[in-house]
DNA sequence: CTTAATAAGGATATTTAATATCCTTAAGGA
DNA sequence: TCCTTAAGGATATTAAATATCCTTATTAAG
């Protein structure tokens, strides 16, 4: 079980967009170059973010993407779900109903107790992701990444936004 | 991102084995029939459980599998990891190092802050799975599944163990 | 001792999902 | 008018999940 590589891409792109001055857009081309990933494929991830309402886009020269909300309003969960979808990682095929002791067509009242545990764990994962916003991430980055790298990168991005 | 169907199979098989009287074995064939899944493929999952030390097997007629520990000593996490492996669901390809502002070969001190959040969430998922044992599951099942179904199934299993 | 049943595991096929590229269209700015 | 861009459909490529088949060694039952 593994998340798509687009999740890493989307998170990093949002992190960059969160540092962009108001009104500026950043194009797929620039984001792809910054992260060293294929532009056309990254575009699919960005379209997912756009459909989820996390970013907004504009066309034409100097077009691209910007956040549609403040960094404090966008969580890791929002971004992960925009790329991966909201369905649980555990899928219950109800193999319990294949039990030959049951009459055919029998259906229980509630969910299988095993599935319930798995779904609770999935929820714990989502809760954790929901607890961190892009604003939180920005704070951490400013604490842990050398200032000169942040500055140089910010300059590089601004030249292209 | 989705867990394999074998996870559901393995959890249900362990649940059945947990209800087996001491000394009895249950064969792949019986477990496959009980759950309505392909015997040869289920066998791979059971081999995983065996290699993880959760179950032990014996050959020959009346052979099969039984738990290698008490139900209280086996957690959902043990079973899930035996089938899915222990690697995190989030893989960081360190796309941050593709940043053209960095000198080639630059490596940071710690992990990327984004990866860290994803790994923390993965850990929260595992913590939740670790908090539920087969003994806990048994208690829940006895509370939620009609007694006659449990009894009939138990009889069906014992005839074949 | 012989025989049938079984787990283990290697090899391979099939199906599905992830990854990636290509191309067309419509919109926006110079 | 021309160039740049996002959106999205179509398709190709690659990897992983799912499934089957077959061989071997081991064990218990007859
Ligand atoms: S039937 Fe799906 S987890 Fe129990
Ligand atoms: S470089 Fe992998 S998550 Fe940041």
mmCIF file of C-alpha atoms (C1' of nucleotides) and ligand atoms in Angstrom:
data_model
loop_
_atom_site.group_PDB
_atom_site.id
_atom_site.type_symbol
_atom_site.label_atom_id
_atom_site.label_comp_id
_atom_site.label_asym_id
_atom_site.label_seq_id
_atom_site.Cartn_x
_atom_site.Cartn_y
_atom_site.Cartn_z
ATOM 1 C CA UNK A 1 0.000 0.000 0.000
ATOM 2 C CA UNK A 2 1.539 3.254 -1.048
ATOM 3 C CA UNK A 3 0.395 6.794 -1.697
ATOM 4 C CA UNK A 4 0.999 8.183 -5.166
ATOM 5 C CA UNK A 5 4.081 10.234 -5.845
ATOM 6 C CA UNK A 6 1.688 13.055 -6.739
ATOM 7 C CA UNK A 7 0.913 13.476 -3.050
ATOM 8 C CA UNK A 8 4.478 14.568 -2.378
ATOM 9 C CA UNK A 9 4.356 16.824 -5.417
ATOM 10 C CA UNK A 10 1.038 18.422 -4.454
ATOM 11 C CA UNK A 11 2.139 19.083 -0.885
ATOM 12 C CA UNK A 12 5.359 20.739 -2.025
ATOM 13 C CA UNK A 13 3.536 22.808 -4.635
ATOM 14 C CA UNK A 14 1.034 24.049 -2.067
ATOM 15 C CA UNK A 15 3.867 24.873 0.273
ATOM 16 C CA UNK A 16 5.424 27.054 -2.412
ATOM 17 C CA UNK A 17 2.123 28.679 -3.332
ATOM 18 C CA UNK A 18 1.591 29.481 0.349
ATOM 19 C CA UNK A 19 4.718 31.631 0.263
ATOM 20 C CA UNK A 20 3.630 33.591 -2.788
ATOM 21 C CA UNK A 21 2.665 37.286 -2.429
ATOM 22 C CA UNK A 22 -1.044 38.024 -2.885
ATOM 23 C CA UNK A 23 -2.204 38.226 -6.481
ATOM 24 C CA UNK A 24 0.709 36.306 -8.003
ATOM 25 C CA UNK A 25 0.292 33.081 -9.952
ATOM 26 C CA UNK A 26 2.796 30.285 -10.468
ATOM 27 C CA UNK A 27 2.637 28.157 -13.601
ATOM 28 C CA UNK A 28 2.790 24.378 -13.854
ATOM 29 C CA UNK A 29 5.976 24.757 -15.840
ATOM 30 C CA UNK A 30 7.749 26.608 -13.031
ATOM 31 C CA UNK A 31 6.460 24.268 -10.327
ATOM 32 C CA UNK A 32 7.569 21.260 -12.373
ATOM 33 C CA UNK A 33 11.028 22.717 -12.911
ATOM 34 C CA UNK A 34 11.399 23.606 -9.231
ATOM 35 C CA UNK A 35 10.615 20.061 -8.174
ATOM 36 C CA UNK A 36 12.134 18.178 -11.068
ATOM 37 C CA UNK A 37 8.971 16.343 -12.070
ATOM 38 C CA UNK A 38 7.189 15.913 -15.431
ATOM 39 C CA UNK A 39 5.100 18.963 -16.178
ATOM 40 C CA UNK A 40 2.211 17.188 -17.897
ATOM 41 C CA UNK A 41 1.734 14.709 -15.098
ATOM 42 C CA UNK A 42 2.095 17.282 -12.339
ATOM 43 C CA UNK A 43 -0.641 19.150 -14.152
ATOM 44 C CA UNK A 44 -3.062 16.342 -13.263
ATOM 45 C CA UNK A 45 -2.316 16.765 -9.578
ATOM 46 C CA UNK A 46 -2.806 20.510 -9.806
ATOM 47 C CA UNK A 47 -6.108 19.982 -11.572
ATOM 48 C CA UNK A 48 -7.138 17.839 -8.623
ATOM 49 C CA UNK A 49 -6.251 20.634 -6.228
ATOM 50 C CA UNK A 50 -8.219 23.038 -8.378
ATOM 51 C CA UNK A 51 -11.312 20.821 -8.453
ATOM 52 C CA UNK A 52 -11.101 20.473 -4.696
ATOM 53 C CA UNK A 53 -11.200 24.251 -4.401
ATOM 54 C CA UNK A 54 -7.779 24.511 -2.779
ATOM 55 C CA UNK A 55 -6.187 26.505 -5.579
ATOM 56 C CA UNK A 56 -7.500 28.724 -8.329
ATOM 57 C CA UNK A 57 -6.032 29.217 -11.752
ATOM 58 C CA UNK A 58 -5.891 31.728 -14.519
ATOM 59 C CA UNK A 59 -4.932 31.387 -18.161
ATOM 60 C CA UNK A 60 -2.599 33.163 -20.483
ATOM 61 C CA UNK A 61 0.910 34.522 -20.031
ATOM 62 C CA UNK A 62 1.715 35.074 -16.343
ATOM 63 C CA UNK A 63 -1.095 32.650 -15.616
ATOM 64 C CA UNK A 64 -0.910 29.653 -13.335
ATOM 65 C CA UNK A 65 -2.055 28.772 -9.845
ATOM 66 C CA UNK A 66 -2.457 30.435 -6.480
ATOM 67 C CA UNK A 67 -4.070 29.322 -3.243
ATOM 68 C CA UNK A 68 -7.826 29.775 -3.055
ATOM 69 C CA UNK A 69 -7.753 30.061 0.750
ATOM 70 C CA UNK A 70 -5.321 31.247 3.385
ATOM 71 C CA UNK A 71 -2.537 28.833 4.372
ATOM 72 C CA UNK A 72 -4.203 28.476 7.760
ATOM 73 C CA UNK A 73 -7.357 27.188 6.107
ATOM 74 C CA UNK A 74 -5.709 24.441 4.069
ATOM 75 C CA UNK A 75 -4.692 21.229 5.823
ATOM 76 C CA UNK A 76 -2.545 18.303 4.762
ATOM 77 C CA UNK A 77 -5.723 16.239 4.669
ATOM 78 C CA UNK A 78 -7.307 18.594 2.142
ATOM 79 C CA UNK A 79 -4.353 18.191 -0.172
ATOM 80 C CA UNK A 80 -3.937 14.442 0.281
ATOM 81 C CA UNK A 81 -7.625 13.843 -0.318
ATOM 82 C CA UNK A 82 -7.626 16.081 -3.391
ATOM 83 C CA UNK A 83 -5.024 13.774 -4.935
ATOM 84 C CA UNK A 84 -5.832 10.382 -3.429
ATOM 85 C CA UNK A 85 -9.564 10.671 -2.930
ATOM 86 C CA UNK A 86 -11.564 10.323 0.236
ATOM 87 C CA UNK A 87 -12.188 6.599 0.224
ATOM 88 C CA UNK A 88 -10.754 4.599 3.092
ATOM 89 C CA UNK A 89 -7.542 2.657 2.581
ATOM 90 C CA UNK A 90 -9.338 -0.449 3.813
ATOM 91 C CA UNK A 91 -11.981 -1.931 1.568
ATOM 92 C CA UNK A 92 -14.286 -4.524 3.119
ATOM 93 C CA UNK A 93 -15.508 -7.079 0.587
ATOM 94 C CA UNK A 94 -17.752 -8.603 3.239
ATOM 95 C CA UNK A 95 -16.113 -11.984 3.052
ATOM 96 C CA UNK A 96 -17.994 -12.759 6.274
ATOM 97 C CA UNK A 97 -21.081 -13.369 4.142
ATOM 98 C CA UNK A 98 -19.359 -16.239 2.356
ATOM 99 C CA UNK A 99 -19.626 -18.261 5.568
ATOM 100 C CA UNK A 100 -21.411 -21.462 4.448
ATOM 101 C CA UNK A 101 -23.302 -21.580 7.760
ATOM 102 C CA UNK A 102 -25.290 -18.479 6.822
ATOM 103 C CA UNK A 103 -28.423 -18.632 4.747
ATOM 104 C CA UNK A 104 -27.824 -17.115 1.359
ATOM 105 C CA UNK A 105 -28.614 -13.410 1.304
ATOM 106 C CA UNK A 106 -28.161 -12.893 5.048
ATOM 107 C CA UNK A 107 -27.043 -9.389 5.943
ATOM 108 C CA UNK A 108 -25.983 -8.224 9.395
ATOM 109 C CA UNK A 109 -27.167 -5.048 11.073
ATOM 110 C CA UNK A 110 -23.892 -3.226 11.423
ATOM 111 C CA UNK A 111 -20.482 -3.222 9.840
ATOM 112 C CA UNK A 112 -18.052 -6.068 10.441
ATOM 113 C CA UNK A 113 -16.104 -5.523 13.659
ATOM 114 C CA UNK A 114 -12.863 -6.071 11.783
ATOM 115 C CA UNK A 115 -13.690 -3.449 9.182
ATOM 116 C CA UNK A 116 -14.687 -1.058 11.942
ATOM 117 C CA UNK A 117 -11.237 -1.261 13.524
ATOM 118 C CA UNK A 118 -9.573 -0.700 10.178
ATOM 119 C CA UNK A 119 -11.785 2.284 9.449
ATOM 120 C CA UNK A 120 -11.108 3.751 12.885
ATOM 121 C CA UNK A 121 -7.396 3.534 12.160
ATOM 122 C CA UNK A 122 -7.926 5.213 8.807
ATOM 123 C CA UNK A 123 -9.789 7.955 10.639
ATOM 124 C CA UNK A 124 -6.888 8.395 13.061
ATOM 125 C CA UNK A 125 -4.608 8.869 10.068
ATOM 126 C CA UNK A 126 -6.919 11.493 8.595
ATOM 127 C CA UNK A 127 -7.318 13.246 11.943
ATOM 128 C CA UNK A 128 -3.572 13.630 12.164
ATOM 129 C CA UNK A 129 -3.355 15.026 8.642
ATOM 130 C CA UNK A 130 -6.197 17.421 9.357
ATOM 131 C CA UNK A 131 -4.357 18.780 12.381
ATOM 132 C CA UNK A 132 -1.552 20.334 10.309
ATOM 133 C CA UNK A 133 -2.150 23.330 8.070
ATOM 134 C CA UNK A 134 0.036 24.935 5.448
ATOM 135 C CA UNK A 135 0.579 27.759 7.923
ATOM 136 C CA UNK A 136 1.959 25.259 10.453
ATOM 137 C CA UNK A 137 4.192 23.791 7.774
ATOM 138 C CA UNK A 138 5.519 27.217 6.879
ATOM 139 C CA UNK A 139 6.473 27.842 10.500
ATOM 140 C CA UNK A 140 8.325 24.540 10.681
ATOM 141 C CA UNK A 141 10.149 25.199 7.432
ATOM 142 C CA UNK A 142 11.332 28.626 8.589
ATOM 143 C CA UNK A 143 12.660 26.992 11.740
ATOM 144 C CA UNK A 144 14.399 24.030 10.091
ATOM 145 C CA UNK A 145 15.520 25.116 6.637
ATOM 146 C CA UNK A 146 18.570 27.431 6.429
ATOM 147 C CA UNK A 147 17.435 31.004 5.793
ATOM 148 C CA UNK A 148 19.688 31.497 2.782
ATOM 149 C CA UNK A 149 18.081 28.553 1.009
ATOM 150 C CA UNK A 150 14.596 29.838 1.724
ATOM 151 C CA UNK A 151 15.579 33.296 0.504
ATOM 152 C CA UNK A 152 17.261 32.116 -2.670
ATOM 153 C CA UNK A 153 14.326 29.877 -3.513
ATOM 154 C CA UNK A 154 11.832 32.627 -2.778
ATOM 155 C CA UNK A 155 13.732 34.908 -5.131
ATOM 156 C CA UNK A 156 13.862 32.275 -7.833
ATOM 157 C CA UNK A 157 10.111 31.760 -7.530
ATOM 158 C CA UNK A 158 9.247 35.468 -7.525
ATOM 159 C CA UNK A 159 11.208 36.038 -10.726
ATOM 160 C CA UNK A 160 8.947 33.477 -12.369
ATOM 161 C CA UNK A 161 5.566 34.342 -10.828
ATOM 162 C CA UNK B 1 -4.071 3.979 -2.117
ATOM 163 C CA UNK B 2 -5.626 0.758 -1.000
ATOM 164 C CA UNK B 3 -4.672 -2.143 1.219
ATOM 165 C CA UNK B 4 -4.623 -5.568 -0.407
ATOM 166 C CA UNK B 5 -7.643 -7.790 -0.144
ATOM 167 C CA UNK B 6 -5.366 -10.250 1.662
ATOM 168 C CA UNK B 7 -5.454 -7.966 4.703
ATOM 169 C CA UNK B 8 -9.168 -8.625 5.149
ATOM 170 C CA UNK B 9 -8.572 -12.336 4.597
ATOM 171 C CA UNK B 10 -5.704 -12.551 7.075
ATOM 172 C CA UNK B 11 -7.615 -10.694 9.780
ATOM 173 C CA UNK B 12 -10.620 -12.964 9.415
ATOM 174 C CA UNK B 13 -8.453 -16.082 9.396
ATOM 175 C CA UNK B 14 -6.688 -15.007 12.581
ATOM 176 C CA UNK B 15 -10.037 -14.271 14.169
ATOM 177 C CA UNK B 16 -11.139 -17.833 13.438
ATOM 178 C CA UNK B 17 -7.862 -19.340 14.622
ATOM 179 C CA UNK B 18 -8.215 -17.370 17.852
ATOM 180 C CA UNK B 19 -11.401 -19.275 18.586
ATOM 181 C CA UNK B 20 -9.850 -22.692 18.015
ATOM 182 C CA UNK B 21 -9.301 -25.037 21.004
ATOM 183 C CA UNK B 22 -5.664 -25.583 21.980
ATOM 184 C CA UNK B 23 -3.783 -28.081 19.862
ATOM 185 C CA UNK B 24 -6.091 -27.962 16.853
ATOM 186 C CA UNK B 25 -4.997 -26.896 13.387
ATOM 187 C CA UNK B 26 -7.078 -25.427 10.580
ATOM 188 C CA UNK B 27 -6.047 -25.982 6.968
ATOM 189 C CA UNK B 28 -5.809 -23.412 4.182
ATOM 190 C CA UNK B 29 -8.514 -25.337 2.356
ATOM 191 C CA UNK B 30 -11.013 -24.928 5.192
ATOM 192 C CA UNK B 31 -10.146 -21.275 5.769
ATOM 193 C CA UNK B 32 -10.525 -20.582 2.053
ATOM 194 C CA UNK B 33 -13.905 -22.315 1.920
ATOM 195 C CA UNK B 34 -15.148 -20.493 5.025
ATOM 196 C CA UNK B 35 -14.304 -17.122 3.528
ATOM 197 C CA UNK B 36 -15.002 -17.865 -0.106
ATOM 198 C CA UNK B 37 -11.553 -16.934 -1.382
ATOM 199 C CA UNK B 38 -9.057 -18.730 -3.641
ATOM 200 C CA UNK B 39 -7.098 -21.276 -1.640
ATOM 201 C CA UNK B 40 -3.762 -20.904 -3.434
ATOM 202 C CA UNK B 41 -3.721 -17.149 -3.063
ATOM 203 C CA UNK B 42 -4.904 -17.163 0.534
ATOM 204 C CA UNK B 43 -1.992 -19.505 1.140
ATOM 205 C CA UNK B 44 0.407 -16.661 0.375
ATOM 206 C CA UNK B 45 -1.155 -14.525 3.082
ATOM 207 C CA UNK B 46 -0.948 -17.363 5.597
ATOM 208 C CA UNK B 47 2.690 -17.870 4.717
ATOM 209 C CA UNK B 48 3.217 -14.225 5.533
ATOM 210 C CA UNK B 49 1.594 -14.697 8.931
ATOM 211 C CA UNK B 50 3.788 -17.723 9.499
ATOM 212 C CA UNK B 51 6.984 -15.887 8.603
ATOM 213 C CA UNK B 52 5.988 -13.096 10.957
ATOM 214 C CA UNK B 53 5.702 -15.637 13.755
ATOM 215 C CA UNK B 54 2.003 -15.022 14.323
ATOM 216 C CA UNK B 55 0.899 -18.534 13.382
ATOM 217 C CA UNK B 56 2.605 -21.911 13.242
ATOM 218 C CA UNK B 57 1.892 -24.719 10.857
ATOM 219 C CA UNK B 58 2.149 -28.465 10.605
ATOM 220 C CA UNK B 59 2.045 -30.766 7.600
ATOM 221 C CA UNK B 60 0.119 -33.838 6.699
ATOM 222 C CA UNK B 61 -3.515 -34.827 7.170
ATOM 223 C CA UNK B 62 -5.118 -32.830 9.974
ATOM 224 C CA UNK B 63 -2.356 -30.297 9.431
ATOM 225 C CA UNK B 64 -2.789 -26.584 8.950
ATOM 226 C CA UNK B 65 -2.369 -23.459 11.032
ATOM 227 C CA UNK B 66 -2.863 -22.345 14.612
ATOM 228 C CA UNK B 67 -1.912 -19.171 16.468
ATOM 229 C CA UNK B 68 1.670 -19.044 17.727
ATOM 230 C CA UNK B 69 0.721 -16.651 20.561
ATOM 231 C CA UNK B 70 -2.313 -15.959 22.683
ATOM 232 C CA UNK B 71 -5.046 -13.785 21.119
ATOM 233 C CA UNK B 72 -4.136 -11.083 23.614
ATOM 234 C CA UNK B 73 -0.588 -10.979 22.264
ATOM 235 C CA UNK B 74 -1.520 -10.499 18.615
ATOM 236 C CA UNK B 75 -2.619 -7.076 17.414
ATOM 237 C CA UNK B 76 -4.230 -5.850 14.228
ATOM 238 C CA UNK B 77 -0.951 -4.136 13.452
ATOM 239 C CA UNK B 78 0.951 -7.435 13.620
ATOM 240 C CA UNK B 79 -1.384 -8.961 11.080
ATOM 241 C CA UNK B 80 -1.563 -5.976 8.758
ATOM 242 C CA UNK B 81 2.218 -5.620 8.745
ATOM 243 C CA UNK B 82 2.681 -9.325 8.104
ATOM 244 C CA UNK B 83 0.697 -8.938 4.894
ATOM 245 C CA UNK B 84 1.449 -5.366 3.816
ATOM 246 C CA UNK B 85 4.932 -4.924 5.158
ATOM 247 C CA UNK B 86 6.218 -2.333 7.590
ATOM 248 C CA UNK B 87 7.155 0.412 5.176
ATOM 249 C CA UNK B 88 5.301 3.689 5.520
ATOM 250 C CA UNK B 89 2.456 4.474 3.147
ATOM 251 C CA UNK B 90 4.213 7.719 2.298
ATOM 252 C CA UNK B 91 7.398 7.505 0.291
ATOM 253 C CA UNK B 92 9.523 10.637 0.103
ATOM 254 C CA UNK B 93 11.501 10.872 -3.113
ATOM 255 C CA UNK B 94 13.247 13.988 -1.805
ATOM 256 C CA UNK B 95 12.001 16.170 -4.603
ATOM 257 C CA UNK B 96 13.194 19.087 -2.471
ATOM 258 C CA UNK B 97 16.707 18.346 -3.691
ATOM 259 C CA UNK B 98 15.691 19.051 -7.272
ATOM 260 C CA UNK B 99 15.422 22.736 -6.344
ATOM 261 C CA UNK B 100 17.690 24.437 -8.915
ATOM 262 C CA UNK B 101 18.835 26.947 -6.274
ATOM 263 C CA UNK B 102 20.689 24.229 -4.371
ATOM 264 C CA UNK B 103 24.202 23.189 -5.219
ATOM 265 C CA UNK B 104 24.211 19.724 -6.713
ATOM 266 C CA UNK B 105 24.641 17.060 -4.058
ATOM 267 C CA UNK B 106 23.366 19.201 -1.185
ATOM 268 C CA UNK B 107 21.751 17.157 1.583
ATOM 269 C CA UNK B 108 19.869 18.578 4.543
ATOM 270 C CA UNK B 109 20.370 17.544 8.153
ATOM 271 C CA UNK B 110 16.950 16.144 8.911
ATOM 272 C CA UNK B 111 13.970 14.799 7.047
ATOM 273 C CA UNK B 112 11.746 17.074 4.992
ATOM 274 C CA UNK B 113 9.103 18.697 7.206
ATOM 275 C CA UNK B 114 6.404 17.535 4.813
ATOM 276 C CA UNK B 115 7.543 13.932 4.957
ATOM 277 C CA UNK B 116 7.688 14.165 8.724
ATOM 278 C CA UNK B 117 4.011 15.087 8.949
ATOM 279 C CA UNK B 118 3.071 12.255 6.612
ATOM 280 C CA UNK B 119 5.121 9.795 8.629
ATOM 281 C CA UNK B 120 3.582 11.003 11.875
ATOM 282 C CA UNK B 121 0.150 10.335 10.411
ATOM 283 C CA UNK B 122 1.246 6.890 9.324
ATOM 284 C CA UNK B 123 2.414 6.306 12.876
ATOM 285 C CA UNK B 124 -0.966 7.384 14.243
ATOM 286 C CA UNK B 125 -2.578 4.782 11.965
ATOM 287 C CA UNK B 126 -0.237 2.096 13.229
ATOM 288 C CA UNK B 127 -0.731 3.125 16.853
ATOM 289 C CA UNK B 128 -4.462 2.674 16.439
ATOM 290 C CA UNK B 129 -4.017 -0.764 14.884
ATOM 291 C CA UNK B 130 -1.616 -1.754 17.634
ATOM 292 C CA UNK B 131 -4.189 -0.859 20.275
ATOM 293 C CA UNK B 132 -6.584 -3.651 19.270
ATOM 294 C CA UNK B 133 -5.752 -7.306 19.883
ATOM 295 C CA UNK B 134 -7.449 -10.452 18.665
ATOM 296 C CA UNK B 135 -8.760 -10.861 22.204
ATOM 297 C CA UNK B 136 -10.430 -7.450 21.959
ATOM 298 C CA UNK B 137 -11.890 -8.406 18.605
ATOM 299 C CA UNK B 138 -13.294 -11.620 20.044
ATOM 300 C CA UNK B 139 -15.051 -9.689 22.779
ATOM 301 C CA UNK B 140 -16.618 -7.335 20.256
ATOM 302 C CA UNK B 141 -17.740 -10.185 18.037
ATOM 303 C CA UNK B 142 -19.427 -11.976 20.930
ATOM 304 C CA UNK B 143 -21.267 -8.766 21.720
ATOM 305 C CA UNK B 144 -22.340 -7.916 18.195
ATOM 306 C CA UNK B 145 -22.781 -11.170 16.244
ATOM 307 C CA UNK B 146 -25.884 -13.265 17.016
ATOM 308 C CA UNK B 147 -24.949 -16.194 19.251
ATOM 309 C CA UNK B 148 -26.505 -18.815 16.988
ATOM 310 C CA UNK B 149 -24.313 -17.723 14.089
ATOM 311 C CA UNK B 150 -21.188 -17.859 16.222
ATOM 312 C CA UNK B 151 -22.160 -21.294 17.519
ATOM 313 C CA UNK B 152 -23.012 -22.756 14.140
ATOM 314 C CA UNK B 153 -19.783 -21.439 12.660
ATOM 315 C CA UNK B 154 -17.742 -22.697 15.584
ATOM 316 C CA UNK B 155 -19.262 -26.163 15.089
ATOM 317 C CA UNK B 156 -18.586 -26.078 11.370
ATOM 318 C CA UNK B 157 -14.962 -25.165 12.041
ATOM 319 C CA UNK B 158 -14.411 -27.753 14.763
ATOM 320 C CA UNK B 159 -15.672 -30.537 12.500
ATOM 321 C CA UNK B 160 -12.907 -29.613 10.098
ATOM 322 C CA UNK B 161 -10.033 -28.896 12.488
ATOM 323 C "C1'" DC C 1 5.717 -49.153 5.026
ATOM 324 C "C1'" DT C 2 2.648 -46.887 1.987
ATOM 325 C "C1'" DT C 3 -0.359 -43.403 0.860
ATOM 326 C "C1'" DA C 4 -2.826 -39.250 1.015
ATOM 327 C "C1'" DA C 5 -2.921 -34.627 2.811
ATOM 328 C "C1'" DT C 6 -0.671 -30.717 3.743
ATOM 329 C "C1'" DA C 7 2.557 -26.208 3.989
ATOM 330 C "C1'" DA C 8 6.239 -23.908 1.513
ATOM 331 C "C1'" DG C 9 7.588 -21.693 -2.126
ATOM 332 C "C1'" DG C 10 9.049 -20.902 -7.099
ATOM 333 C "C1'" DA C 11 7.296 -19.750 -11.685
ATOM 334 C "C1'" DT C 12 4.172 -17.631 -14.435
ATOM 335 C "C1'" DA C 13 -0.103 -15.640 -16.126
ATOM 336 C "C1'" DT C 14 -3.779 -12.155 -15.755
ATOM 337 C "C1'" DT C 15 -5.798 -8.022 -14.340
ATOM 338 C "C1'" DT C 16 -5.745 -3.514 -12.520
ATOM 339 C "C1'" DA C 17 -3.700 0.723 -11.036
ATOM 340 C "C1'" DA C 18 0.034 4.099 -11.265
ATOM 341 C "C1'" DT C 19 2.800 6.708 -14.077
ATOM 342 C "C1'" DA C 20 3.634 9.319 -18.053
ATOM 343 C "C1'" DT C 21 3.075 11.458 -22.625
ATOM 344 C "C1'" DC C 22 0.526 13.544 -26.313
ATOM 345 C "C1'" DC C 23 -2.838 16.370 -28.306
ATOM 346 C "C1'" DT C 24 -6.867 19.515 -28.694
ATOM 347 C "C1'" DT C 25 -9.577 23.304 -26.942
ATOM 348 C "C1'" DA C 26 -10.648 27.604 -24.851
ATOM 349 C "C1'" DA C 27 -9.242 31.581 -22.359
ATOM 350 C "C1'" DG C 28 -6.214 35.495 -21.186
ATOM 351 C "C1'" DG C 29 -2.520 38.881 -21.906
ATOM 352 C "C1'" DA C 30 0.931 41.353 -24.795
ATOM 353 C "C1'" DT D 1 -3.150 38.695 -33.894
ATOM 354 C "C1'" DC D 2 -0.017 35.815 -31.502
ATOM 355 C "C1'" DC D 3 1.810 33.481 -27.657
ATOM 356 C "C1'" DT D 4 1.084 31.361 -23.209
ATOM 357 C "C1'" DT D 5 -1.479 28.958 -20.215
ATOM 358 C "C1'" DA D 6 -5.026 25.545 -17.696
ATOM 359 C "C1'" DA D 7 -8.331 21.885 -18.655
ATOM 360 C "C1'" DG D 8 -9.083 17.671 -19.971
ATOM 361 C "C1'" DG D 9 -9.520 13.601 -23.181
ATOM 362 C "C1'" DA D 10 -6.923 9.824 -25.242
ATOM 363 C "C1'" DT D 11 -3.463 6.698 -25.117
ATOM 364 C "C1'" DA D 12 0.871 4.432 -24.003
ATOM 365 C "C1'" DT D 13 4.027 2.477 -20.610
ATOM 366 C "C1'" DT D 14 5.327 0.509 -16.330
ATOM 367 C "C1'" DA D 15 4.638 -1.549 -11.962
ATOM 368 C "C1'" DA D 16 1.814 -3.844 -8.627
ATOM 369 C "C1'" DA D 17 -1.989 -6.674 -7.194
ATOM 370 C "C1'" DT D 18 -4.324 -10.751 -7.982
ATOM 371 C "C1'" DA D 19 -4.481 -15.416 -9.203
ATOM 372 C "C1'" DT D 20 -3.132 -20.058 -10.828
ATOM 373 C "C1'" DC D 21 -0.052 -23.855 -11.425
ATOM 374 C "C1'" DC D 22 3.427 -26.965 -10.172
ATOM 375 C "C1'" DT D 23 7.172 -29.181 -7.421
ATOM 376 C "C1'" DT D 24 9.101 -30.558 -3.039
ATOM 377 C "C1'" DA D 25 9.436 -32.033 1.584
ATOM 378 C "C1'" DT D 26 6.999 -33.261 5.656
ATOM 379 C "C1'" DT D 27 3.605 -35.424 8.462
ATOM 380 C "C1'" DA D 28 -0.134 -38.299 10.085
ATOM 381 C "C1'" DA D 29 -3.273 -41.994 9.094
ATOM 382 C "C1'" DG D 30 -4.152 -46.483 7.485
HETATM 383 S S1 LIG E 1 -16.251 -8.875 6.287
HETATM 384 FE FE1 LIG E 1 -14.954 -7.299 5.601
HETATM 385 S S2 LIG E 1 -13.707 -6.945 7.313
HETATM 386 FE FE2 LIG E 1 -15.061 -8.480 8.034
HETATM 387 S S1 LIG E 2 11.164 16.094 -0.185
HETATM 388 FE FE1 LIG E 2 9.889 14.385 0.115
HETATM 389 S S2 LIG E 2 8.279 15.183 1.279
HETATM 390 FE FE2 LIG E 2 9.572 16.879 1.065
#
